């Protein structure tokens, strides 16, 4: 029963993983290098047939060599932007700004260069522990995919192990891989939850993110103190209200 | 152009009257209206290139209009280049027989680091000792807006705010303190989350008289 519950739980996540990897584009390494035309329809089909472990084996869409090769055109694009804004790219303070801004942007999207499987492989341990494990207040920095402006906040992760536990810093590393991308907070929350699910097959996972969006604070509606909270509850966190309550209380304390 | 002259002279660290170029700016502004949309499309194309080079799929739904949104956001973040203190201050200077300290503190401030094009934000605290002339209080916050909505260096920003108030009001003294968190230090590079940078400029009595300065700092920075 335990097993069938788990299978049911993971197969629904498989669909989730398939769906989210199509929407996010970069989860499916095929998109950038597709042979012809838009590759989204074929990816959607193959997504649903993909085995459970797929999202943590996703290909990188970028490599360190790609970074070096992209730098000149990124810098040229930033020079155009500076000129378009009415600044003088030749003045002393701005001379090397295109290169610095390009390198900074590559750093803010370095999640595209990393694979979950590389980060997690060694740190899954067999442990006879089935009580909740929580890592909270993980500082998170991401980029809004709509305005290319920072998002920052905290992530709280809890899971109920099922004979396998994960090295604690690896939870923070999973957060890093997915947050250092062009993101939407809802998708980020789900990707973290799904990655942990697929790596550990735990009884349940809960992820809560509270973040401040600079696109709302610095521009647009300009509400200084507003925060956005999203959560994903999987497995027993979703089905059992008491477990969920315990998790939410512990992250508040 | 106003911004260029401003910046060149700024490089020498002199206080200058930004307002001198007001007329020129207005004339240039009119003729630039039809090229503004040109500039927007150049910036938009640049962002499309950037997205592609970062390894993203420019045609996916979430990114379809991102170049335009990012270009407009960037223009908003640098709208201070088109504004001058004279435009906003002219009507709001009043004759008042008040010579005690006036402080406006905790003015939220958002700017862009000119080295990395990444935001820095924090609070500005401004004080001045009027000399027969006071200014509408919100105008101090508007001066902060004008200078912060540009590609900036925190030191220069502080100095520009102080000198703008100094030239507009000719007060007995001006003090400006800015404390800010720089995302270029928090999100990348050395990655120190709690570090904040504090810069200050003291002019006139605030510079000469330690008691005045102390009073300002106590009233402003006490939590």
Coordinates of C-alpha atoms in Angstrom, one line a residue:
Chain A
X1 CA 0.0 0.0 0.0
X2 CA 2.8 2.2 0.9
X3 CA 4.4 1.4 -2.4
X4 CA 1.3 2.0 -4.5
X5 CA 0.7 5.2 -2.8
X6 CA 4.2 6.2 -3.6
X7 CA 3.9 5.2 -7.2
X8 CA 0.7 7.1 -7.5
X9 CA 2.4 10.1 -6.0
X10 CA 5.4 9.9 -8.2
X11 CA 3.5 9.3 -11.4
X12 CA 1.5 12.5 -10.9
X13 CA 4.7 14.2 -10.3
X14 CA 6.1 12.7 -13.5
X15 CA 3.3 14.4 -15.3
X16 CA 4.1 17.6 -13.4
X17 CA 7.7 17.2 -14.2
X18 CA 6.9 16.7 -17.9
X19 CA 4.6 19.7 -17.9
X20 CA 6.9 22.0 -16.1
X21 CA 9.9 21.0 -18.1
X22 CA 8.1 22.0 -21.3
X23 CA 6.9 25.3 -20.0
X24 CA 10.3 26.3 -18.6
X25 CA 12.0 25.5 -21.8
X26 CA 15.4 25.1 -20.4
X27 CA 14.6 21.9 -18.5
X28 CA 14.4 20.1 -21.8
X29 CA 17.9 20.4 -23.2
X30 CA 16.5 19.8 -26.7
X31 CA 14.9 23.2 -27.1
X32 CA 17.9 25.3 -27.9
X33 CA 19.5 22.8 -30.1
X34 CA 16.4 21.5 -31.9
X35 CA 17.0 20.5 -35.5
X36 CA 14.2 22.6 -37.0
X37 CA 11.5 25.0 -36.0
X38 CA 9.8 25.1 -32.7
X39 CA 10.5 22.0 -30.7
X40 CA 7.8 22.5 -28.1
X41 CA 5.2 20.2 -29.5
X42 CA 7.5 17.2 -29.7
X43 CA 8.9 17.9 -26.3
X44 CA 5.3 17.9 -24.9
X45 CA 4.7 14.5 -26.3
X46 CA 8.0 13.0 -25.1
X47 CA 7.6 14.7 -21.7
X48 CA 4.6 12.6 -20.7
X49 CA 6.4 9.4 -21.7
X50 CA 9.6 10.3 -19.9
X51 CA 10.7 8.2 -17.0
X52 CA 10.3 9.5 -13.5
X53 CA 14.0 10.5 -12.9
X54 CA 14.1 12.8 -15.9
X55 CA 14.1 16.2 -14.4
X56 CA 17.2 15.6 -12.5
X57 CA 19.0 14.3 -15.5
X58 CA 18.0 17.3 -17.6
X59 CA 20.7 18.5 -19.9
X60 CA 22.4 21.7 -19.4
X61 CA 21.5 24.3 -22.0
X62 CA 24.8 26.1 -21.5
X63 CA 28.4 25.3 -20.7
X64 CA 31.3 27.2 -19.4
X65 CA 32.7 27.4 -22.9
X66 CA 29.4 28.8 -24.1
X67 CA 29.8 31.5 -21.5
X68 CA 33.1 32.6 -22.9
X69 CA 31.9 32.6 -26.4
X70 CA 28.8 34.6 -25.7
X71 CA 30.6 37.3 -23.7
X72 CA 31.4 39.6 -26.7
X73 CA 27.9 39.6 -28.1
X74 CA 26.4 40.1 -24.6
X75 CA 28.8 43.0 -24.0
X76 CA 27.8 44.5 -27.3
X77 CA 24.2 44.2 -26.4
X78 CA 24.8 46.0 -23.1
X79 CA 26.7 48.8 -24.9
X80 CA 23.6 49.3 -27.1
X81 CA 21.5 49.4 -24.1
X82 CA 23.7 52.0 -22.4
X83 CA 23.5 54.2 -25.5
X84 CA 19.8 53.7 -25.9
X85 CA 19.3 54.9 -22.3
X86 CA 21.1 58.1 -23.2
X87 CA 24.3 57.4 -21.4
X88 CA 27.9 57.8 -22.7
X89 CA 29.5 54.3 -22.8
X90 CA 32.9 55.9 -23.1
X91 CA 32.9 57.7 -19.8
X92 CA 35.2 56.4 -17.1
X93 CA 32.6 54.7 -14.9
X94 CA 31.0 52.9 -17.8
X95 CA 34.0 51.8 -19.8
X96 CA 34.0 48.2 -18.7
X97 CA 30.4 48.1 -17.6
X98 CA 29.1 46.0 -20.6
X99 CA 31.6 43.3 -19.7
X100 CA 30.8 43.4 -16.0
X101 CA 27.1 43.5 -16.7
X102 CA 27.4 40.5 -19.1
X103 CA 29.4 38.5 -16.6
X104 CA 27.0 39.4 -13.8
X105 CA 24.0 38.3 -15.9
X106 CA 25.7 35.0 -16.7
X107 CA 26.2 34.5 -13.0
X108 CA 22.6 35.3 -12.3
X109 CA 21.6 32.6 -14.8
X110 CA 24.3 30.0 -13.9
X111 CA 21.5 27.5 -13.1
X112 CA 21.4 26.7 -16.8
X113 CA 24.9 25.3 -16.5
X114 CA 24.2 22.9 -13.7
X115 CA 22.5 19.6 -13.4
X116 CA 20.7 18.3 -10.2
X117 CA 22.3 14.9 -10.7
X118 CA 25.8 16.3 -10.4
X119 CA 25.0 18.0 -7.2
X120 CA 23.0 15.2 -5.5
X121 CA 24.6 12.0 -6.5
X122 CA 26.9 11.4 -3.6
X123 CA 24.8 12.8 -0.8
X124 CA 21.8 10.5 -0.5
X125 CA 22.1 8.3 2.5
X126 CA 20.1 5.3 3.8
X127 CA 18.8 6.3 7.2
X128 CA 16.0 4.8 9.3
X129 CA 14.4 8.2 9.9
X130 CA 10.8 9.0 9.1
X131 CA 10.2 12.3 11.0
X132 CA 10.1 15.6 9.3
X133 CA 13.3 17.3 8.2
X134 CA 13.2 21.0 7.7
X135 CA 15.7 23.4 6.3
X136 CA 14.4 26.9 6.5
X137 CA 15.5 30.5 5.8
X138 CA 17.5 29.6 2.7
X139 CA 18.3 32.9 1.1
X140 CA 17.3 32.8 -2.5
X141 CA 18.1 35.2 -5.4
X142 CA 16.5 34.9 -8.8
X143 CA 15.6 37.0 -11.8
X144 CA 12.1 37.8 -12.9
X145 CA 11.7 36.4 -16.4
X146 CA 9.3 39.1 -17.4
X147 CA 11.4 42.2 -16.5
X148 CA 14.9 40.8 -16.0
X149 CA 15.0 42.4 -12.5
X150 CA 16.0 40.6 -9.3
X151 CA 13.7 38.6 -7.0
X152 CA 15.0 37.7 -3.6
X153 CA 13.6 36.0 -0.5
X154 CA 13.7 32.9 1.6
X155 CA 12.9 29.3 0.9
X156 CA 11.7 26.9 3.5
X157 CA 11.9 23.2 2.6
X158 CA 10.5 20.2 4.6
X159 CA 10.3 16.6 3.7
X160 CA 9.4 13.3 5.3
X161 CA 12.1 10.8 4.5
X162 CA 11.3 7.3 3.4
X163 CA 14.5 5.4 4.3
X164 CA 16.6 7.9 2.4
X165 CA 17.8 11.2 3.6
X166 CA 19.7 14.0 1.7
X167 CA 22.7 15.9 2.8
X168 CA 21.3 19.1 4.2
X169 CA 23.3 21.6 2.1
X170 CA 22.1 19.8 -1.0
X171 CA 18.6 21.2 -0.4
X172 CA 20.2 24.6 -0.6
X173 CA 22.1 23.6 -3.7
X174 CA 18.9 22.5 -5.4
X175 CA 17.4 25.9 -4.5
X176 CA 20.5 27.6 -6.1
X177 CA 20.3 25.6 -9.3
X178 CA 16.7 26.5 -10.0
X179 CA 16.7 30.0 -8.6
X180 CA 19.7 31.1 -10.7
X181 CA 17.6 31.2 -13.8
X182 CA 15.0 33.4 -15.4
X183 CA 12.1 32.4 -13.2
X184 CA 8.5 32.8 -12.2
X185 CA 8.1 32.2 -8.4
X186 CA 5.3 29.6 -8.9
X187 CA 7.4 27.5 -11.2
X188 CA 10.5 27.8 -9.0
X189 CA 8.6 26.5 -6.0
X190 CA 7.3 23.5 -8.0
X191 CA 10.7 22.7 -9.6
X192 CA 12.4 22.5 -6.2
X193 CA 9.7 20.2 -4.8
X194 CA 9.7 18.0 -7.8
X195 CA 13.5 17.6 -7.8
X196 CA 13.5 16.5 -4.2
X197 CA 10.7 14.1 -4.8
X198 CA 12.4 12.5 -7.8
X199 CA 15.8 12.3 -6.0
X200 CA 14.6 10.8 -2.7
X201 CA 11.1 9.4 -3.2
X202 CA 10.1 10.7 0.2
X203 CA 6.7 10.3 1.8
X204 CA 6.1 14.0 1.3
X205 CA 7.7 17.3 0.4
X206 CA 6.7 20.9 1.3
X207 CA 8.3 24.0 -0.2
X208 CA 7.4 27.5 0.8
X209 CA 9.0 30.6 -0.8
X210 CA 8.4 34.2 0.4
X211 CA 10.1 36.7 -1.8
X212 CA 10.2 40.4 -2.7
X213 CA 10.0 41.2 -6.4
X214 CA 12.0 44.2 -7.4
X215 CA 9.7 44.6 -10.5
X216 CA 6.9 45.5 -8.1
X217 CA 9.0 47.5 -5.7
X218 CA 11.2 49.6 -8.0
X219 CA 8.8 50.2 -10.8
X220 CA 5.1 49.6 -11.8
X221 CA 2.9 49.6 -8.8
X222 CA 5.8 50.4 -6.4
X223 CA 4.7 48.7 -3.2
X224 CA 7.7 48.7 -1.0
X225 CA 6.7 46.2 1.6
X226 CA 4.8 43.6 -0.4
X227 CA 5.9 40.0 -0.4
X228 CA 4.8 37.1 -2.5
X229 CA 4.4 33.7 -0.9
X230 CA 4.0 30.5 -2.9
X231 CA 4.0 26.9 -1.7
X232 CA 4.0 23.4 -3.1
X233 CA 2.9 20.5 -1.0
X234 CA 3.4 17.0 -2.3
X235 CA 2.5 13.6 -0.9
X236 CA 1.5 13.4 2.7
X237 CA 2.0 17.2 3.1
X238 CA -0.8 17.6 0.6
X239 CA -3.0 14.8 1.9
X240 CA -2.7 15.2 5.6
X241 CA -3.6 18.6 7.1
X242 CA -1.8 17.9 10.4
X243 CA 1.5 17.2 8.7
X244 CA 1.1 20.4 6.7
X245 CA 0.2 22.3 9.9
X246 CA 3.2 21.0 11.7
X247 CA 5.5 22.1 8.8
X248 CA 4.0 25.6 8.5
X249 CA 4.2 26.1 12.3
X250 CA 7.8 25.0 12.4
X251 CA 8.9 27.3 9.7
X252 CA 7.1 30.3 11.3
X253 CA 8.8 29.8 14.7
Chain B
X1 CA 23.7 67.0 -23.5
X2 CA 22.8 67.6 -19.9
X3 CA 23.7 64.3 -18.5
X4 CA 27.0 64.1 -20.3
X5 CA 28.2 67.5 -19.1
X6 CA 27.0 66.7 -15.6
X7 CA 28.9 63.5 -15.5
X8 CA 32.2 64.9 -17.0
X9 CA 32.3 67.6 -14.4
X10 CA 31.3 65.2 -11.7
X11 CA 34.4 63.2 -12.5
X12 CA 36.4 66.1 -11.2
X13 CA 34.4 66.1 -8.0
X14 CA 33.1 69.7 -8.3
X15 CA 29.7 70.7 -7.1
X16 CA 27.9 72.1 -10.0
X17 CA 24.6 73.7 -10.9
X18 CA 22.8 71.0 -12.8
X19 CA 20.0 73.4 -13.6
X20 CA 22.1 75.5 -16.0
X21 CA 21.4 73.2 -18.8
X22 CA 17.6 73.2 -18.3
X23 CA 16.7 75.2 -21.4
X24 CA 19.0 73.1 -23.6
X25 CA 17.5 69.9 -22.2
X26 CA 13.9 71.0 -22.9
X27 CA 14.7 71.9 -26.5
X28 CA 16.6 68.6 -27.1
X29 CA 13.8 66.7 -25.4
X30 CA 11.2 67.9 -28.0
X31 CA 13.3 66.9 -31.0
X32 CA 14.1 63.6 -29.4
X33 CA 10.5 62.5 -28.9
X34 CA 10.3 60.6 -32.2
X35 CA 13.7 59.0 -31.7
X36 CA 12.6 57.8 -28.3
X37 CA 10.7 54.9 -29.8
X38 CA 13.7 54.2 -32.0
X39 CA 15.8 53.9 -28.9
X40 CA 13.3 51.7 -27.2
X41 CA 13.4 49.3 -30.1
X42 CA 17.2 49.2 -30.1
X43 CA 17.2 48.4 -26.4
X44 CA 14.5 45.7 -27.1
X45 CA 16.7 44.1 -29.7
X46 CA 19.6 44.1 -27.4
X47 CA 17.6 42.3 -24.8
X48 CA 16.5 39.7 -27.3
X49 CA 20.2 39.0 -28.1
X50 CA 21.0 38.8 -24.4
X51 CA 18.2 36.2 -23.7
X52 CA 19.4 34.1 -26.6
X53 CA 23.1 34.2 -25.5
X54 CA 22.2 33.3 -21.9
X55 CA 20.9 29.9 -23.2
X56 CA 17.2 30.6 -23.0
X57 CA 14.5 29.9 -25.6
X58 CA 13.3 33.4 -26.7
X59 CA 10.1 32.0 -28.2
X60 CA 8.7 30.4 -25.1
X61 CA 5.6 31.9 -23.8
X62 CA 7.0 33.5 -20.6
X63 CA 9.8 35.3 -22.6
X64 CA 7.8 36.5 -25.6
X65 CA 7.4 40.1 -24.5
X66 CA 10.2 40.2 -22.1
X67 CA 12.6 42.2 -24.2
X68 CA 10.0 45.0 -24.5
X69 CA 9.2 44.8 -20.8
X70 CA 12.8 44.8 -19.8
X71 CA 13.6 47.8 -22.1
X72 CA 10.7 49.8 -20.6
X73 CA 11.8 48.8 -17.1
X74 CA 15.3 49.9 -17.8
X75 CA 14.0 53.2 -19.1
X76 CA 12.0 53.7 -16.0
X77 CA 15.0 53.0 -13.8
X78 CA 17.0 55.7 -15.7
X79 CA 14.2 58.3 -16.0
X80 CA 16.2 60.7 -13.8
X81 CA 18.2 61.7 -16.8
X82 CA 15.3 63.6 -18.2
X83 CA 14.4 65.5 -15.0
X84 CA 15.9 68.6 -13.5
X85 CA 15.7 70.0 -10.0
X86 CA 14.5 73.3 -11.4
X87 CA 11.4 71.7 -12.9
X88 CA 10.3 70.3 -9.6
X89 CA 11.5 72.9 -7.1
X90 CA 10.5 76.2 -8.7
X91 CA 7.1 76.5 -7.1
X92 CA 7.8 75.0 -3.7
X93 CA 10.4 77.4 -2.1
X94 CA 8.8 79.5 0.5
X95 CA 10.0 82.4 2.7
X96 CA 9.8 81.3 6.3
X97 CA 11.5 82.7 9.3
X98 CA 12.8 79.3 10.5
X99 CA 16.4 78.5 11.2
X100 CA 16.2 75.2 13.1
X101 CA 17.1 71.9 11.6
X102 CA 14.6 70.3 9.2
X103 CA 15.0 66.5 8.7
X104 CA 13.3 64.2 6.3
X105 CA 14.5 60.7 6.9
X106 CA 13.8 57.1 5.7
X107 CA 13.3 58.1 2.1
X108 CA 13.2 54.8 0.2
X109 CA 15.7 55.0 -2.6
X110 CA 16.2 52.7 -5.6
X111 CA 19.1 53.1 -8.0
X112 CA 21.2 51.1 -10.5
X113 CA 24.9 50.4 -10.0
X114 CA 26.7 51.8 -13.0
X115 CA 29.3 49.1 -12.9
X116 CA 27.0 46.0 -13.1
X117 CA 23.6 47.4 -14.0
X118 CA 22.2 45.7 -11.0
X119 CA 19.9 47.5 -8.4
X120 CA 21.0 49.0 -5.2
X121 CA 18.4 50.3 -2.7
X122 CA 18.1 51.7 0.7
X123 CA 17.2 54.8 2.6
X124 CA 18.2 58.4 2.3
X125 CA 18.2 60.9 5.3
X126 CA 18.3 64.5 4.5
X127 CA 18.6 67.5 6.8
X128 CA 19.1 71.2 6.2
X129 CA 19.3 74.4 8.2
X130 CA 17.1 77.0 6.4
X131 CA 18.3 80.5 5.8
X132 CA 15.0 82.3 5.3
X133 CA 13.9 79.8 2.7
X134 CA 12.3 76.5 3.2
X135 CA 11.3 73.9 0.6
X136 CA 8.2 71.7 0.4
X137 CA 9.0 68.5 2.1
X138 CA 8.1 66.1 -0.6
X139 CA 10.5 68.0 -2.9
X140 CA 13.4 66.6 -1.0
X141 CA 12.2 63.1 -1.8
X142 CA 11.7 64.2 -5.4
X143 CA 15.3 65.4 -5.6
X144 CA 16.4 62.0 -4.3
X145 CA 14.2 60.4 -7.1
X146 CA 15.8 62.5 -9.8
X147 CA 19.3 61.6 -9.0
X148 CA 18.7 58.0 -7.9
X149 CA 16.9 57.0 -11.1
X150 CA 20.2 57.0 -13.0
X151 CA 23.2 54.8 -13.4
X152 CA 24.9 55.7 -10.2
X153 CA 27.7 55.3 -7.8
X154 CA 26.5 55.8 -4.2
X155 CA 29.2 58.4 -3.4
X156 CA 28.2 60.5 -6.3
X157 CA 24.5 60.2 -5.6
X158 CA 24.9 61.5 -2.1
X159 CA 27.0 64.4 -3.3
X160 CA 24.5 65.3 -6.1
X161 CA 21.6 65.4 -3.7
X162 CA 23.5 67.6 -1.3
X163 CA 24.6 70.1 -3.9
X164 CA 21.2 70.3 -5.5
X165 CA 19.6 71.3 -2.2
X166 CA 22.5 73.6 -1.5
X167 CA 22.2 75.5 -4.8
X168 CA 18.4 75.7 -4.7
X169 CA 17.9 76.9 -1.2
X170 CA 21.3 78.4 -0.1
X171 CA 20.8 77.1 3.4
X172 CA 23.2 77.5 6.3
X173 CA 24.0 73.8 6.0
X174 CA 22.9 70.5 4.3
X175 CA 23.5 66.9 5.4
X176 CA 22.7 63.8 3.4
X177 CA 23.2 60.2 4.6
X178 CA 22.5 57.2 2.4
X179 CA 22.5 53.6 3.6
X180 CA 22.0 51.1 0.9
X181 CA 22.3 47.4 0.1
X182 CA 24.1 46.7 -3.2
X183 CA 22.7 43.7 -5.1
X184 CA 26.0 43.5 -7.0
X185 CA 27.6 42.5 -3.6
X186 CA 24.7 40.5 -2.3
X187 CA 23.6 38.4 -5.3
X188 CA 27.1 37.9 -6.9
X189 CA 30.8 38.4 -6.3
X190 CA 31.5 38.4 -2.6
X191 CA 27.9 37.5 -1.7
X192 CA 27.6 39.2 1.6
X193 CA 23.9 39.3 2.4
X194 CA 23.8 41.7 5.3
X195 CA 26.4 44.2 4.3
X196 CA 25.2 47.7 3.8
X197 CA 27.1 50.8 2.5
X198 CA 26.7 54.1 4.2
X199 CA 27.8 57.4 2.6
X200 CA 27.4 60.9 3.8
X201 CA 27.9 64.5 2.7
X202 CA 28.0 67.4 5.2
X203 CA 28.0 71.0 4.0
X204 CA 28.0 74.3 5.7
X205 CA 27.2 74.2 9.4
X206 CA 27.0 70.5 9.4
X207 CA 30.6 70.3 8.3
X208 CA 31.9 73.1 10.6
X209 CA 30.0 72.5 13.7
X210 CA 30.4 69.0 15.4
X211 CA 27.4 69.6 17.7
X212 CA 25.0 70.3 14.8
X213 CA 26.3 67.2 13.0
X214 CA 25.9 65.1 16.1
X215 CA 22.3 66.3 16.6
X216 CA 21.5 65.4 13.1
X217 CA 23.0 61.9 13.4
X218 CA 21.3 61.2 16.6
X219 CA 17.9 62.3 15.4
X220 CA 18.2 60.4 12.2
X221 CA 20.0 57.2 12.9
X222 CA 18.6 56.3 16.3
X223 CA 16.4 53.1 15.8

